[in-house]
Amino acid sequence: MIPAAFDYEVAESAEHAIALLGEREDAKLLAGGHSLLPAMKLRLARPSALIDIGRVSELSYIREDGDHIAIGALTRHREVRDNALLRAQCPIVSHTAGLIGDPQVRHRGTIGGSLAHGDPASDLPAVILALEAELVVRGSGGERTVPASEFFTGVFQTAVGPAELLTEIRVPKLGSTGWSYVKMSRRAQDWATVAVAAVVERSNGSLGKAAIGLTNMGGTPLRATAAEEAIAGGSSIEDAVKLIPQGTDPPSDHAASSDFRLHLSTVLGRRALEEAAAR
Ligand SMILES: Cc1cc2nc3c(=O)[nH]c(=O)nc-3n(C[C@H](O)[C@H](O)[C@H](O)COP(=O)(O)OP(=O)(O)OC[C@H]3O[C@@H](n4cnc5c(N)ncnc54)[C@H](O)[C@@H]3O)c2cc1C
């Protein structure tokens, strides 16, 4: 449980972090360290250097910006959970941050680390996907905006390049849009066995449109597009949730078999859609 030797640098700013990344091959950014350090101790990750962005306060904020809320990548899960603006304007993000790990994890872990890590079992990625959020990535050549649908590219892989930094996450103001994130895990502090995010628009008391994000149902967070299309076409929630497993490929592991996850996704999907429709 001791990591391989590595160099350590402290970034003073976002630009400094990008410059340091450009100077070193195989360097990794260190944010909250709650995914990277365990991976290094297990020798699943062996970066030549860690670039600590933990003190880059310019990346820690939550603010209103036109029709969306902008969240700095270094904002800790606890701040995301407790922030009054976010709780009022996009409460699904605060709610989900409050379900991550335990108090220690929420005090150190960051929203940017959670998303850049690209773990299909993490909670926030499916929510970001269902919200059709945008992610701002910065490198030496400038800044680009990546839609959530293009951000998660594989298991532990994202659109963030080796010399780039995720700087901001832009989530929509939800207004009267209904939402829910329902997570099932074996123990209180565990990652999700499966979880479902639902963001729904209602018209005349019934569901008009739904975005459904799935956690731990494949190599990346997924949208349940067949179920979404069924709802848009007027299907009941009961009929639509039968389509949630379509296009998924859930793992079998110590927590659950793939078959159980397929079943669980329909049960949690139904709960999430019903809760979102009633909210
Ligand atoms: C006991 C325990 C329980 C947990 N339970 C859950 C859970 O229930 N649900 C859940 O979702 N997560 C859970 N986590 C993970 C936790 O949320 C982590 O904090 C999070 O996944 C990573 O955030 P971090 O800031 O710690 O990132 P780090 O570990 O510092 O970094 C993770 C990866 O992201 C990269 N990175 C970090 N920041 C940036 C950035 N701004 N730009 C580009 N790359 C970046 C790093 O280089 C590294 O590769 C748990 C962790 C532990 C230890």
Coordinates of C-alpha atoms and ligand atoms in Angstrom, one line a residue:
M1 CA 0.0 0.0 0.0
I2 CA 2.9 2.4 -0.6
P3 CA 2.9 4.2 -3.9
A4 CA 5.9 4.2 -6.3
A5 CA 8.2 7.2 -6.0
F6 CA 7.0 10.5 -7.6
D7 CA 8.0 14.1 -7.7
Y8 CA 5.7 16.7 -6.2
E9 CA 4.9 20.3 -7.4
V10 CA 2.5 22.9 -6.0
A11 CA 0.6 24.9 -8.7
E12 CA 0.0 28.5 -7.7
S13 CA -2.7 29.1 -10.4
A14 CA -4.5 27.3 -13.2
E15 CA -2.0 28.7 -15.7
H16 CA 0.9 27.4 -13.6
A17 CA -0.7 24.0 -13.4
I18 CA -1.0 23.8 -17.2
A19 CA 2.6 25.0 -17.6
L20 CA 3.8 22.3 -15.1
L21 CA 1.8 19.6 -17.0
G22 CA 3.5 20.7 -20.2
E23 CA 6.9 20.3 -18.7
R24 CA 6.5 16.7 -17.4
E25 CA 5.6 13.5 -19.1
D26 CA 3.2 11.3 -17.1
A27 CA 2.5 14.0 -14.5
K28 CA -1.0 14.0 -12.9
L29 CA -3.0 16.7 -11.3
L30 CA -3.8 16.1 -7.6
A31 CA -7.1 17.7 -6.5
G32 CA -8.8 16.0 -3.4
G33 CA -6.6 12.9 -3.9
H34 CA -9.5 10.6 -2.9
S35 CA -9.4 8.6 -6.1
L36 CA -5.8 9.2 -7.3
L37 CA -4.0 8.4 -4.1
P38 CA -5.8 5.0 -3.5
A39 CA -5.0 4.1 -7.2
M40 CA -1.3 5.0 -6.6
K41 CA -1.1 3.0 -3.5
L42 CA -2.5 0.0 -5.4
R43 CA 0.0 0.8 -8.2
L44 CA -2.9 1.1 -10.6
A45 CA -1.5 4.6 -11.3
R46 CA 2.2 5.4 -11.4
P47 CA 2.6 9.1 -12.3
S48 CA 6.1 10.5 -12.5
A49 CA 5.0 13.7 -10.7
L50 CA 1.9 15.0 -8.9
I51 CA 0.9 18.6 -9.6
D52 CA -1.1 19.7 -6.5
I53 CA -3.9 22.1 -7.5
G54 CA -5.5 21.9 -4.0
R55 CA -4.5 25.6 -3.3
V56 CA -5.7 27.1 -6.6
S57 CA -8.6 29.0 -5.1
E58 CA -9.5 30.7 -8.4
L59 CA -11.0 27.2 -9.3
S60 CA -13.2 27.0 -6.3
Y61 CA -16.5 28.9 -6.7
I62 CA -20.2 28.5 -7.5
R63 CA -21.8 31.5 -9.3
E64 CA -24.7 32.5 -11.5
D65 CA -23.8 33.1 -15.1
G66 CA -26.7 33.9 -17.4
D67 CA -28.9 30.9 -17.9
H68 CA -26.6 28.5 -16.0
I69 CA -24.7 28.1 -12.8
A70 CA -20.9 27.9 -13.1
I71 CA -19.1 25.6 -10.7
G72 CA -15.3 25.8 -10.4
A73 CA -13.6 22.4 -10.8
L74 CA -11.9 22.5 -7.4
T75 CA -15.2 23.0 -5.5
R76 CA -15.4 20.3 -2.8
H77 CA -18.4 18.0 -2.6
R78 CA -19.4 19.5 0.7
E79 CA -19.6 23.0 -0.7
V80 CA -21.6 21.7 -3.7
R81 CA -24.0 20.0 -1.3
D82 CA -24.4 23.1 0.9
N83 CA -24.3 26.0 -1.5
A84 CA -27.6 28.0 -1.3
L85 CA -27.5 29.2 -5.0
L86 CA -27.0 25.7 -6.3
R87 CA -29.6 24.2 -4.0
A88 CA -32.2 26.7 -5.3
Q89 CA -31.3 26.6 -9.0
C90 CA -30.0 23.1 -9.7
P91 CA -30.7 21.0 -6.6
I92 CA -30.0 17.6 -8.2
V93 CA -26.3 18.5 -8.2
S94 CA -26.3 19.4 -4.5
H95 CA -28.4 16.4 -3.5
T96 CA -26.1 14.0 -5.4
A97 CA -22.9 15.6 -3.9
G98 CA -24.4 14.8 -0.5
L99 CA -24.7 11.1 -1.3
I100 CA -21.0 10.8 -2.1
G101 CA -18.9 8.7 0.3
D102 CA -18.6 9.9 3.9
P103 CA -17.8 13.3 5.5
Q104 CA -14.1 13.0 5.0
V105 CA -14.5 12.2 1.3
R106 CA -16.9 15.1 0.8
H107 CA -14.5 17.5 2.6
R108 CA -11.6 16.7 0.3
G109 CA -13.1 15.3 -3.0
T110 CA -13.8 17.8 -5.7
I111 CA -16.4 18.0 -8.5
G112 CA -13.7 18.3 -11.1
G113 CA -11.8 15.3 -9.8
S114 CA -14.9 13.3 -9.7
L115 CA -15.7 14.1 -13.4
A116 CA -12.1 14.0 -14.7
H117 CA -11.5 10.6 -13.1
G118 CA -14.1 9.1 -15.4
D119 CA -15.1 6.3 -13.0
P120 CA -18.4 4.8 -14.3
A121 CA -19.4 4.1 -10.7
S122 CA -19.1 7.8 -9.6
D123 CA -22.4 9.6 -8.9
L124 CA -21.9 13.1 -10.5
P125 CA -21.2 12.0 -14.0
A126 CA -24.7 10.5 -14.7
V127 CA -26.3 13.7 -13.3
I128 CA -24.1 15.9 -15.4
L129 CA -25.1 13.8 -18.4
A130 CA -28.8 14.0 -17.7
L131 CA -28.5 17.8 -17.2
E132 CA -26.8 18.2 -20.6
A133 CA -24.2 20.2 -18.7
E134 CA -21.1 21.8 -20.4
L135 CA -17.5 21.3 -19.2
V136 CA -14.8 23.8 -19.7
V137 CA -11.3 22.4 -20.4
R138 CA -8.2 24.6 -20.6
G139 CA -4.8 23.8 -22.1
S140 CA -1.8 25.9 -23.3
G141 CA -3.7 26.6 -26.5
G142 CA -6.7 28.1 -24.7
E143 CA -10.1 27.0 -23.5
R144 CA -12.7 24.8 -25.1
T145 CA -16.2 23.8 -24.0
V146 CA -17.2 20.1 -24.2
P147 CA -20.8 18.9 -23.9
A148 CA -21.3 16.3 -21.2
S149 CA -22.4 13.8 -24.0
E150 CA -18.9 14.0 -25.4
F151 CA -16.9 14.2 -22.1
F152 CA -16.9 10.6 -20.9
T153 CA -15.0 8.5 -23.5
G154 CA -14.2 5.2 -21.8
V155 CA -13.5 3.5 -18.5
F156 CA -11.5 6.1 -16.5
Q157 CA -11.1 8.1 -19.7
T158 CA -12.5 11.6 -20.6
A159 CA -12.1 14.3 -23.1
V160 CA -9.5 16.0 -20.9
G161 CA -6.1 15.7 -22.6
P162 CA -2.8 14.8 -20.7
A163 CA -1.7 18.5 -20.6
E164 CA -5.2 20.0 -19.9
L165 CA -7.2 21.0 -16.9
L166 CA -10.9 20.8 -16.3
T167 CA -11.7 24.3 -15.0
E168 CA -15.5 24.7 -14.9
I169 CA -18.8 22.8 -15.0
R170 CA -21.9 24.7 -16.3
V171 CA -25.2 23.3 -15.2
P172 CA -28.6 24.7 -16.2
K173 CA -31.0 26.5 -13.9
L174 CA -33.8 24.0 -13.5
G175 CA -36.7 26.3 -12.7
S176 CA -39.9 24.1 -12.5
T177 CA -38.1 21.1 -14.1
G178 CA -38.5 17.9 -11.9
W179 CA -35.5 16.0 -10.9
S180 CA -34.3 12.9 -8.9
Y181 CA -31.2 10.9 -8.3
V182 CA -31.8 7.5 -6.7
K183 CA -28.8 5.5 -5.6
M184 CA -28.5 1.9 -4.3
S185 CA -25.4 0.8 -2.6
R186 CA -24.7 -2.2 -0.3
R187 CA -23.4 0.0 2.6
A188 CA -24.1 3.6 3.4
Q189 CA -20.7 5.0 2.2
D190 CA -20.2 2.8 -0.9
W191 CA -20.2 3.7 -4.5
A192 CA -23.4 3.0 -6.3
T193 CA -24.3 -0.6 -7.2
V194 CA -26.6 1.2 -9.7
A195 CA -28.0 4.7 -9.6
V196 CA -30.4 6.6 -11.9
A197 CA -30.7 10.4 -12.5
A198 CA -33.9 11.7 -13.9
V199 CA -34.6 15.3 -15.2
V200 CA -38.2 15.7 -16.4
E201 CA -40.4 18.3 -18.0
R202 CA -44.1 18.0 -17.3
S203 CA -47.0 19.1 -19.5
N204 CA -50.6 19.0 -18.3
G205 CA -49.8 16.8 -15.3
S206 CA -48.0 14.1 -17.3
L207 CA -44.4 13.6 -18.4
G208 CA -43.5 15.5 -21.6
K209 CA -39.8 14.9 -21.8
A210 CA -37.3 13.0 -19.6
A211 CA -33.5 12.8 -19.5
I212 CA -32.3 9.7 -17.8
G213 CA -28.6 9.2 -16.7
L214 CA -27.3 5.8 -15.5
T215 CA -24.5 5.2 -13.0
N216 CA -22.5 1.9 -13.2
M217 CA -24.4 0.4 -16.1
G218 CA -21.5 0.3 -18.5
G219 CA -17.9 1.6 -19.1
T220 CA -19.1 5.2 -19.0
P221 CA -22.1 6.9 -17.5
L222 CA -25.0 6.4 -20.0
R223 CA -28.3 8.0 -21.2
A224 CA -31.2 5.6 -21.3
T225 CA -32.2 6.8 -24.7
A226 CA -34.8 4.1 -25.6
A227 CA -36.7 4.9 -22.4
E228 CA -36.4 8.6 -23.0
E229 CA -37.8 8.2 -26.5
A230 CA -40.7 6.1 -25.2
I231 CA -41.6 8.9 -22.7
A232 CA -41.4 11.5 -25.4
G233 CA -43.8 9.3 -27.4
G234 CA -46.4 9.2 -24.6
S235 CA -45.5 5.9 -22.9
S236 CA -46.3 5.4 -19.2
I237 CA -43.4 5.4 -16.7
E238 CA -44.2 1.7 -16.1
D239 CA -43.7 0.8 -19.8
A240 CA -40.8 3.2 -20.4
V241 CA -38.6 1.8 -17.6
K242 CA -38.6 -1.7 -19.2
L243 CA -36.4 -0.1 -21.9
I244 CA -33.8 1.4 -19.5
P245 CA -31.4 -1.7 -19.9
Q246 CA -31.3 -1.3 -23.7
G247 CA -27.8 -0.4 -24.8
T248 CA -26.3 -0.9 -21.4
D249 CA -23.5 -3.4 -20.4
P250 CA -23.3 -3.4 -16.6
P251 CA -20.4 -5.2 -14.9
S252 CA -20.5 -8.2 -12.6
D253 CA -18.5 -7.7 -9.4
H254 CA -18.5 -8.2 -5.7
A255 CA -21.5 -5.9 -5.3
A256 CA -23.8 -7.4 -7.9
S257 CA -24.1 -9.5 -11.0
S258 CA -24.7 -7.9 -14.3
D259 CA -28.2 -9.4 -14.4
F260 CA -29.1 -8.0 -11.0
R261 CA -27.9 -4.5 -12.2
L262 CA -30.1 -4.8 -15.3
H263 CA -33.1 -5.5 -13.1
L264 CA -32.1 -2.8 -10.5
S265 CA -31.9 -0.1 -13.2
T266 CA -35.6 -0.6 -14.0
V267 CA -36.6 -0.5 -10.3
L268 CA -34.5 2.6 -9.6
G269 CA -35.5 4.2 -12.9
R270 CA -39.1 3.9 -12.0
R271 CA -38.5 5.4 -8.5
A272 CA -36.5 8.2 -10.0
L273 CA -39.0 9.1 -12.7
E274 CA -41.9 9.0 -10.3
E275 CA -40.1 11.2 -7.8
A276 CA -39.0 13.6 -10.5
A277 CA -42.6 13.9 -11.9
A278 CA -44.0 14.6 -8.4
R279 CA -41.4 17.2 -7.5
Ligands
LIG1 C1 -13.9 5.9 0.8 C2 -14.3 6.6 -0.5 C3 -15.6 6.5 -0.8 C4 -16.1 7.2 -2.0 N1 -17.4 7.1 -2.3 C5 -17.8 7.7 -3.5 C6 -19.2 7.7 -3.8 O1 -20.0 7.1 -3.1 N2 -19.5 8.3 -5.0 C7 -18.6 8.9 -5.8 O2 -19.0 9.5 -6.8 N3 -17.3 9.0 -5.5 C8 -16.9 8.4 -4.3 N4 -15.6 8.5 -4.0 C9 -14.6 9.2 -4.9 C10 -14.6 10.7 -4.5 O3 -15.8 11.3 -4.9 C11 -13.4 11.4 -5.1 O4 -13.2 12.5 -4.4 C12 -13.5 11.8 -6.6 O5 -13.8 10.7 -7.4 C13 -12.2 12.3 -7.1 O6 -12.1 13.6 -6.7 P1 -10.7 14.2 -6.1 O7 -10.8 15.6 -6.1 O8 -10.4 13.4 -4.9 O9 -9.7 13.8 -7.3 P2 -8.3 13.2 -7.3 O10 -8.2 11.9 -6.6 O11 -7.3 14.2 -6.8 O12 -8.0 13.0 -8.9 C14 -8.8 12.1 -9.6 C15 -8.3 12.1 -11.1 O13 -8.8 13.3 -11.7 C16 -7.7 14.1 -12.2 N5 -8.1 15.5 -11.9 C17 -8.5 16.0 -10.7 N6 -8.9 17.3 -10.9 C18 -8.7 17.6 -12.2 C19 -9.0 18.7 -13.0 N7 -9.5 19.9 -12.4 N8 -8.7 18.7 -14.3 C20 -8.3 17.5 -14.9 N9 -8.0 16.4 -14.2 C21 -8.2 16.4 -12.8 C22 -6.5 13.6 -11.4 O14 -5.3 13.9 -12.1 C23 -6.8 12.2 -11.2 O15 -6.4 11.5 -12.4 C24 -15.1 7.9 -2.8 C25 -13.8 7.9 -2.4 C26 -13.4 7.3 -1.3 C27 -11.9 7.3 -0.9

